[in-house]
Amino acid sequence: GEEVAQTPKHLVRGEGQKAKLYCAPIKGHSYVFWYQQVLKNEFKFLISFQNENVFDETGMPKERFSAKCLPNSPCSLEIQATKLEDSAVYFCASSQMAGGQNIQYFGAGTRLSVL
Amino acid sequence: EDQVTQSPEALRLQEGESSSLNCSYTVSGLRGLFWYRQDPGKGPEFLFTLYSAGEEKEKERLKATLTKKESFLHITAPKPEDSATYLCAVQAPGANNLFFGTGTRLTVIP
């Protein structure tokens, strides 16, 4: 597609429940990034993929968070046993990384509310 | 530690009143500085990328400039539709992810 598609737009979970977010990158883009946006516009990098391989996971919490990008499927970010502090907007971005230029195009985000 | 600081935090302008937003950074070996616009409830929308000091880019009423320590986003004769949060982000050496500032919330009053 011509834009990064994220689903669902809004996800409500009780504390301790699992949450799974999906991202379809722009067709032809080989890099996918996940960011978490909390209050005051603070963006936190979580993980990036080059095709189906993890490229950089330095921002991923060691426990409860996992992510995948499998061939012919949307990428996913899964949070096991959600906590109140996981409430945030999760953005996915994709990049073609052509000619060394890392222009990242963002989806509309998934708002996760943990109650 | 790499840091990106944007100022002011919020800015209110009358329609037609030009101004500048600032993004200062402390990244050694900058690989790129990016400006995005974010509207409420939406994802960041790419505006510009700058790679070296002295570089300038323009798009409609917006112009971005870059020095070795900071970038400015100049808004000339803004319109109400320019109201949004403007985010600055940097790419550090050895990384592909972007490190964001906390943005400037711009409101243009008719």
PDB file of C-alpha atoms in Angstrom:
ATOM      1  CA  GLY A   1       0.000   0.000   0.000  1.00  0.00           C
ATOM      2  CA  GLU A   2       0.911   3.656  -0.199  1.00  0.00           C
ATOM      3  CA  GLU A   3       0.655   4.287   3.501  1.00  0.00           C
ATOM      4  CA  VAL A   4       1.521   2.537   6.728  1.00  0.00           C
ATOM      5  CA  ALA A   5      -1.613   0.828   8.011  1.00  0.00           C
ATOM      6  CA  GLN A   6      -1.999   0.178  11.723  1.00  0.00           C
ATOM      7  CA  THR A   7      -4.772  -1.788  13.387  1.00  0.00           C
ATOM      8  CA  PRO A   8      -6.673  -1.490  15.576  1.00  0.00           C
ATOM      9  CA  LYS A   9      -6.984   2.265  16.096  1.00  0.00           C
ATOM     10  CA  HIS A  10      -7.877   1.830  19.735  1.00  0.00           C
ATOM     11  CA  LEU A  11      -7.380  -1.144  22.034  1.00  0.00           C
ATOM     12  CA  VAL A  12      -8.681  -1.416  25.586  1.00  0.00           C
ATOM     13  CA  ARG A  13      -7.301  -4.074  27.907  1.00  0.00           C
ATOM     14  CA  GLY A  14      -7.638  -4.891  31.569  1.00  0.00           C
ATOM     15  CA  GLU A  15      -4.406  -5.046  33.503  1.00  0.00           C
ATOM     16  CA  GLY A  16      -2.796  -8.449  32.988  1.00  0.00           C
ATOM     17  CA  GLN A  17      -4.436  -9.097  29.626  1.00  0.00           C
ATOM     18  CA  LYS A  18      -2.568  -9.549  26.359  1.00  0.00           C
ATOM     19  CA  ALA A  19      -2.500  -6.875  23.657  1.00  0.00           C
ATOM     20  CA  LYS A  20      -1.528  -7.374  20.032  1.00  0.00           C
ATOM     21  CA  LEU A  21      -1.004  -4.547  17.571  1.00  0.00           C
ATOM     22  CA  TYR A  22      -0.536  -4.834  13.816  1.00  0.00           C
ATOM     23  CA  CYS A  23       1.320  -2.838  11.180  1.00  0.00           C
ATOM     24  CA  ALA A  24       1.416  -3.173   7.404  1.00  0.00           C
ATOM     25  CA  PRO A  25       4.378  -1.154   6.051  1.00  0.00           C
ATOM     26  CA  ILE A  26       4.424   0.690   2.760  1.00  0.00           C
ATOM     27  CA  LYS A  27       4.965  -1.763  -0.094  1.00  0.00           C
ATOM     28  CA  GLY A  28       8.629  -1.929  -1.018  1.00  0.00           C
ATOM     29  CA  HIS A  29       9.875  -0.613   2.326  1.00  0.00           C
ATOM     30  CA  SER A  30      12.251  -3.073   3.939  1.00  0.00           C
ATOM     31  CA  TYR A  31      12.607  -1.412   7.356  1.00  0.00           C
ATOM     32  CA  VAL A  32       9.917  -1.283  10.024  1.00  0.00           C
ATOM     33  CA  PHE A  33      10.141   0.635  13.293  1.00  0.00           C
ATOM     34  CA  TRP A  34       7.959   0.617  16.402  1.00  0.00           C
ATOM     35  CA  TYR A  35       7.763   3.654  18.707  1.00  0.00           C
ATOM     36  CA  GLN A  36       5.799   4.307  21.879  1.00  0.00           C
ATOM     37  CA  GLN A  37       4.417   7.820  22.438  1.00  0.00           C
ATOM     38  CA  VAL A  38       3.463   8.718  25.974  1.00  0.00           C
ATOM     39  CA  LEU A  39       2.518  12.015  27.603  1.00  0.00           C
ATOM     40  CA  LYS A  40       4.104  15.276  26.411  1.00  0.00           C
ATOM     41  CA  ASN A  41       4.893  13.837  22.995  1.00  0.00           C
ATOM     42  CA  GLU A  42       7.698  11.664  24.280  1.00  0.00           C
ATOM     43  CA  PHE A  43       8.594   9.124  21.626  1.00  0.00           C
ATOM     44  CA  LYS A  44      10.449   6.039  22.739  1.00  0.00           C
ATOM     45  CA  PHE A  45      12.024   3.725  20.164  1.00  0.00           C
ATOM     46  CA  LEU A  46      11.189   0.085  20.783  1.00  0.00           C
ATOM     47  CA  ILE A  47      12.427  -2.137  17.960  1.00  0.00           C
ATOM     48  CA  SER A  48      13.250  -2.163  14.260  1.00  0.00           C
ATOM     49  CA  PHE A  49      13.230  -4.837  11.570  1.00  0.00           C
ATOM     50  CA  GLN A  50      14.989  -5.264   8.266  1.00  0.00           C
ATOM     51  CA  ASN A  51      12.528  -7.426   6.355  1.00  0.00           C
ATOM     52  CA  GLU A  52      11.714 -10.258   8.777  1.00  0.00           C
ATOM     53  CA  ASN A  53      14.906  -9.919  10.802  1.00  0.00           C
ATOM     54  CA  VAL A  54      15.256  -7.954  14.020  1.00  0.00           C
ATOM     55  CA  PHE A  55      17.623  -5.076  13.257  1.00  0.00           C
ATOM     56  CA  ASP A  56      17.742  -3.256  16.584  1.00  0.00           C
ATOM     57  CA  GLU A  57      15.859  -4.192  19.748  1.00  0.00           C
ATOM     58  CA  THR A  58      17.697  -1.988  22.212  1.00  0.00           C
ATOM     59  CA  GLY A  59      14.515  -0.152  23.174  1.00  0.00           C
ATOM     60  CA  MET A  60      12.370  -3.186  23.846  1.00  0.00           C
ATOM     61  CA  PRO A  61      11.502  -3.954  27.454  1.00  0.00           C
ATOM     62  CA  LYS A  62      13.092  -7.295  28.234  1.00  0.00           C
ATOM     63  CA  GLU A  63       9.933  -8.798  29.633  1.00  0.00           C
ATOM     64  CA  ARG A  64       6.366  -8.867  28.282  1.00  0.00           C
ATOM     65  CA  PHE A  65       7.091  -7.196  24.889  1.00  0.00           C
ATOM     66  CA  SER A  66       7.726  -9.116  21.698  1.00  0.00           C
ATOM     67  CA  ALA A  67       7.512  -8.299  17.998  1.00  0.00           C
ATOM     68  CA  LYS A  68       7.576 -10.082  14.654  1.00  0.00           C
ATOM     69  CA  CYS A  69       7.652  -9.277  10.955  1.00  0.00           C
ATOM     70  CA  LEU A  70       6.878 -12.433   8.997  1.00  0.00           C
ATOM     71  CA  PRO A  71       6.775 -12.699   5.195  1.00  0.00           C
ATOM     72  CA  ASN A  72       3.403 -11.931   3.619  1.00  0.00           C
ATOM     73  CA  SER A  73       1.900 -10.916   6.968  1.00  0.00           C
ATOM     74  CA  PRO A  74       1.507  -7.632   8.834  1.00  0.00           C
ATOM     75  CA  CYS A  75       4.172  -6.962  11.452  1.00  0.00           C
ATOM     76  CA  SER A  76       2.967  -7.314  15.037  1.00  0.00           C
ATOM     77  CA  LEU A  77       3.826  -5.997  18.480  1.00  0.00           C
ATOM     78  CA  GLU A  78       2.571  -8.062  21.386  1.00  0.00           C
ATOM     79  CA  ILE A  79       2.440  -7.154  25.036  1.00  0.00           C
ATOM     80  CA  GLN A  80       1.876 -10.009  27.469  1.00  0.00           C
ATOM     81  CA  ALA A  81       0.292  -9.195  30.820  1.00  0.00           C
ATOM     82  CA  THR A  82      -0.265  -5.486  30.188  1.00  0.00           C
ATOM     83  CA  LYS A  83       0.380  -2.961  32.939  1.00  0.00           C
ATOM     84  CA  LEU A  84      -1.113   0.485  33.503  1.00  0.00           C
ATOM     85  CA  GLU A  85       2.138   2.121  32.382  1.00  0.00           C
ATOM     86  CA  ASP A  86       1.833   0.444  28.956  1.00  0.00           C
ATOM     87  CA  SER A  87      -1.002   2.874  28.159  1.00  0.00           C
ATOM     88  CA  ALA A  88       0.299   4.914  25.228  1.00  0.00           C
ATOM     89  CA  VAL A  89      -0.004   5.384  21.495  1.00  0.00           C
ATOM     90  CA  TYR A  90       2.110   2.892  19.574  1.00  0.00           C
ATOM     91  CA  PHE A  91       3.343   4.041  16.196  1.00  0.00           C
ATOM     92  CA  CYS A  92       4.753   1.977  13.414  1.00  0.00           C
ATOM     93  CA  ALA A  93       6.936   3.535  10.717  1.00  0.00           C
ATOM     94  CA  SER A  94       8.513   2.145   7.583  1.00  0.00           C
ATOM     95  CA  SER A  95      11.480   3.250   5.518  1.00  0.00           C
ATOM     96  CA  GLN A  96      12.899   2.372   2.150  1.00  0.00           C
ATOM     97  CA  MET A  97      16.413   3.321   3.309  1.00  0.00           C
ATOM     98  CA  ALA A  98      17.326   4.158  -0.279  1.00  0.00           C
ATOM     99  CA  GLY A  99      20.611   5.939  -0.942  1.00  0.00           C
ATOM    100  CA  GLY A 100      21.321   6.131   2.770  1.00  0.00           C
ATOM    101  CA  GLN A 101      18.237   8.265   3.353  1.00  0.00           C
ATOM    102  CA  ASN A 102      16.235   7.061   6.334  1.00  0.00           C
ATOM    103  CA  ILE A 103      12.936   8.865   5.794  1.00  0.00           C
ATOM    104  CA  GLN A 104      10.438   7.137   8.042  1.00  0.00           C
ATOM    105  CA  TYR A 105       6.742   7.253   7.220  1.00  0.00           C
ATOM    106  CA  PHE A 106       4.405   6.769  10.135  1.00  0.00           C
ATOM    107  CA  GLY A 107       1.053   5.119  10.524  1.00  0.00           C
ATOM    108  CA  ALA A 108      -1.830   6.695  12.423  1.00  0.00           C
ATOM    109  CA  GLY A 109      -0.990   4.738  15.562  1.00  0.00           C
ATOM    110  CA  THR A 110      -2.792   2.377  17.922  1.00  0.00           C
ATOM    111  CA  ARG A 111      -3.959   3.876  21.202  1.00  0.00           C
ATOM    112  CA  LEU A 112      -3.630   1.266  23.948  1.00  0.00           C
ATOM    113  CA  SER A 113      -5.601   1.929  27.118  1.00  0.00           C
ATOM    114  CA  VAL A 114      -4.878  -0.391  30.027  1.00  0.00           C
ATOM    115  CA  LEU A 115      -7.520  -0.186  32.751  1.00  0.00           C
TER     116      LEU A 115
ATOM    117  CA  GLU B   1      24.060  11.347  26.066  1.00  0.00           C
ATOM    118  CA  ASP B   2      22.255  12.313  22.866  1.00  0.00           C
ATOM    119  CA  GLN B   3      19.654  15.006  23.440  1.00  0.00           C
ATOM    120  CA  VAL B   4      17.148  16.914  21.363  1.00  0.00           C
ATOM    121  CA  THR B   5      15.531  20.022  22.852  1.00  0.00           C
ATOM    122  CA  GLN B   6      12.759  21.959  21.154  1.00  0.00           C
ATOM    123  CA  SER B   7      11.614  25.452  21.989  1.00  0.00           C
ATOM    124  CA  PRO B   8       9.266  26.998  22.628  1.00  0.00           C
ATOM    125  CA  GLU B   9       7.011  24.286  24.011  1.00  0.00           C
ATOM    126  CA  ALA B  10       3.970  26.143  22.669  1.00  0.00           C
ATOM    127  CA  LEU B  11       3.558  29.108  20.325  1.00  0.00           C
ATOM    128  CA  ARG B  12       0.498  31.154  19.436  1.00  0.00           C
ATOM    129  CA  LEU B  13       0.664  33.307  16.326  1.00  0.00           C
ATOM    130  CA  GLN B  14      -1.759  35.555  14.554  1.00  0.00           C
ATOM    131  CA  GLU B  15      -2.420  34.590  10.964  1.00  0.00           C
ATOM    132  CA  GLY B  16       0.348  36.127   8.859  1.00  0.00           C
ATOM    133  CA  GLU B  17       2.737  36.569  11.811  1.00  0.00           C
ATOM    134  CA  SER B  18       6.007  34.867  10.852  1.00  0.00           C
ATOM    135  CA  SER B  19       8.157  33.096  13.449  1.00  0.00           C
ATOM    136  CA  SER B  20      10.726  30.337  14.002  1.00  0.00           C
ATOM    137  CA  LEU B  21      10.822  27.107  15.963  1.00  0.00           C
ATOM    138  CA  ASN B  22      14.092  25.880  17.399  1.00  0.00           C
ATOM    139  CA  CYS B  23      15.585  22.405  17.718  1.00  0.00           C
ATOM    140  CA  SER B  24      18.944  22.092  19.437  1.00  0.00           C
ATOM    141  CA  TYR B  25      20.772  18.780  19.540  1.00  0.00           C
ATOM    142  CA  THR B  26      23.820  17.222  21.127  1.00  0.00           C
ATOM    143  CA  VAL B  27      24.574  14.325  18.806  1.00  0.00           C
ATOM    144  CA  SER B  28      28.087  13.663  17.619  1.00  0.00           C
ATOM    145  CA  GLY B  29      28.310  12.712  13.984  1.00  0.00           C
ATOM    146  CA  LEU B  30      24.733  13.541  13.069  1.00  0.00           C
ATOM    147  CA  ARG B  31      23.444  11.271  10.318  1.00  0.00           C
ATOM    148  CA  GLY B  32      20.315  13.287   9.687  1.00  0.00           C
ATOM    149  CA  LEU B  33      17.890  15.762  11.251  1.00  0.00           C
ATOM    150  CA  PHE B  34      14.202  15.362  10.489  1.00  0.00           C
ATOM    151  CA  TRP B  35      11.185  17.642  10.879  1.00  0.00           C
ATOM    152  CA  TYR B  36       7.718  16.163  11.190  1.00  0.00           C
ATOM    153  CA  ARG B  37       4.266  17.655  11.653  1.00  0.00           C
ATOM    154  CA  GLN B  38       1.771  15.867  13.888  1.00  0.00           C
ATOM    155  CA  ASP B  39      -1.934  16.650  14.010  1.00  0.00           C
ATOM    156  CA  PRO B  40      -4.063  15.472  16.967  1.00  0.00           C
ATOM    157  CA  GLY B  41      -4.904  11.790  16.729  1.00  0.00           C
ATOM    158  CA  LYS B  42      -2.587  11.201  13.776  1.00  0.00           C
ATOM    159  CA  GLY B  43       0.907   9.958  13.150  1.00  0.00           C
ATOM    160  CA  PRO B  44       3.851  12.241  12.395  1.00  0.00           C
ATOM    161  CA  GLU B  45       3.919  13.486   8.802  1.00  0.00           C
ATOM    162  CA  PHE B  46       7.344  13.901   7.223  1.00  0.00           C
ATOM    163  CA  LEU B  47       8.323  17.443   6.250  1.00  0.00           C
ATOM    164  CA  PHE B  48      12.097  17.737   5.758  1.00  0.00           C
ATOM    165  CA  THR B  49      15.387  16.021   6.287  1.00  0.00           C
ATOM    166  CA  LEU B  50      18.707  17.848   6.579  1.00  0.00           C
ATOM    167  CA  TYR B  51      22.127  16.243   6.596  1.00  0.00           C
ATOM    168  CA  SER B  52      24.842  18.869   6.813  1.00  0.00           C
ATOM    169  CA  ALA B  53      25.391  22.304   8.361  1.00  0.00           C
ATOM    170  CA  GLY B  54      24.350  25.078   6.025  1.00  0.00           C
ATOM    171  CA  GLU B  55      21.705  23.008   4.305  1.00  0.00           C
ATOM    172  CA  GLU B  56      18.264  24.575   3.795  1.00  0.00           C
ATOM    173  CA  LYS B  57      14.988  23.156   2.499  1.00  0.00           C
ATOM    174  CA  GLU B  58      11.680  24.843   1.715  1.00  0.00           C
ATOM    175  CA  LYS B  59       8.115  23.748   1.257  1.00  0.00           C
ATOM    176  CA  GLU B  60       5.319  26.276   0.872  1.00  0.00           C
ATOM    177  CA  ARG B  61       5.395  28.485   3.986  1.00  0.00           C
ATOM    178  CA  LEU B  62       8.011  26.368   5.772  1.00  0.00           C
ATOM    179  CA  LYS B  63      11.778  26.575   5.598  1.00  0.00           C
ATOM    180  CA  ALA B  64      14.188  24.404   7.567  1.00  0.00           C
ATOM    181  CA  THR B  65      17.816  25.272   8.234  1.00  0.00           C
ATOM    182  CA  LEU B  66      20.637  23.406   9.945  1.00  0.00           C
ATOM    183  CA  THR B  67      23.780  24.418  11.825  1.00  0.00           C
ATOM    184  CA  LYS B  68      26.227  22.255  13.759  1.00  0.00           C
ATOM    185  CA  LYS B  69      24.198  22.643  16.950  1.00  0.00           C
ATOM    186  CA  GLU B  70      20.633  23.431  15.983  1.00  0.00           C
ATOM    187  CA  SER B  71      17.945  23.567  13.371  1.00  0.00           C
ATOM    188  CA  PHE B  72      15.269  26.163  12.796  1.00  0.00           C
ATOM    189  CA  LEU B  73      11.877  25.749  11.217  1.00  0.00           C
ATOM    190  CA  HIS B  74      10.829  29.127   9.867  1.00  0.00           C
ATOM    191  CA  ILE B  75       7.143  29.700   9.217  1.00  0.00           C
ATOM    192  CA  THR B  76       6.339  32.600   6.923  1.00  0.00           C
ATOM    193  CA  ALA B  77       2.878  34.174   6.991  1.00  0.00           C
ATOM    194  CA  PRO B  78       1.265  31.181   8.702  1.00  0.00           C
ATOM    195  CA  LYS B  79      -2.340  30.176   8.190  1.00  0.00           C
ATOM    196  CA  PRO B  80      -4.701  28.467  10.653  1.00  0.00           C
ATOM    197  CA  GLU B  81      -4.164  25.167   8.844  1.00  0.00           C
ATOM    198  CA  ASP B  82      -0.505  25.284   9.899  1.00  0.00           C
ATOM    199  CA  SER B  83      -1.644  24.684  13.475  1.00  0.00           C
ATOM    200  CA  ALA B  84      -0.079  21.396  14.635  1.00  0.00           C
ATOM    201  CA  THR B  85       2.728  20.010  16.758  1.00  0.00           C
ATOM    202  CA  TYR B  86       6.079  20.191  15.001  1.00  0.00           C
ATOM    203  CA  LEU B  87       8.548  17.492  15.947  1.00  0.00           C
ATOM    204  CA  CYS B  88      12.279  17.433  15.431  1.00  0.00           C
ATOM    205  CA  ALA B  89      14.175  14.135  15.371  1.00  0.00           C
ATOM    206  CA  VAL B  90      17.793  13.106  14.875  1.00  0.00           C
ATOM    207  CA  GLN B  91      19.486   9.962  13.672  1.00  0.00           C
ATOM    208  CA  ALA B  92      22.665   9.220  15.587  1.00  0.00           C
ATOM    209  CA  PRO B  93      25.697   7.356  14.237  1.00  0.00           C
ATOM    210  CA  GLY B  94      25.329   3.604  14.259  1.00  0.00           C
ATOM    211  CA  ALA B  95      21.555   3.769  14.640  1.00  0.00           C
ATOM    212  CA  ASN B  96      18.627   3.666  12.256  1.00  0.00           C
ATOM    213  CA  ASN B  97      15.964   4.745  14.732  1.00  0.00           C
ATOM    214  CA  LEU B  98      15.040   8.391  15.257  1.00  0.00           C
ATOM    215  CA  PHE B  99      15.431  10.218  18.564  1.00  0.00           C
ATOM    216  CA  PHE B 100      12.646  12.775  18.974  1.00  0.00           C
ATOM    217  CA  GLY B 101      12.313  16.065  20.782  1.00  0.00           C
ATOM    218  CA  THR B 102       9.075  16.785  22.642  1.00  0.00           C
ATOM    219  CA  GLY B 103       7.769  19.122  19.971  1.00  0.00           C
ATOM    220  CA  THR B 104       6.431  22.652  19.631  1.00  0.00           C
ATOM    221  CA  ARG B 105       2.668  23.016  19.645  1.00  0.00           C
ATOM    222  CA  LEU B 106       1.813  25.767  17.168  1.00  0.00           C
ATOM    223  CA  THR B 107      -1.553  27.510  17.138  1.00  0.00           C
ATOM    224  CA  VAL B 108      -2.311  30.033  14.380  1.00  0.00           C
ATOM    225  CA  ILE B 109      -5.244  32.286  15.168  1.00  0.00           C
ATOM    226  CA  PRO B 110      -7.350  33.660  12.302  1.00  0.00           C
TER     227      PRO B 110
END
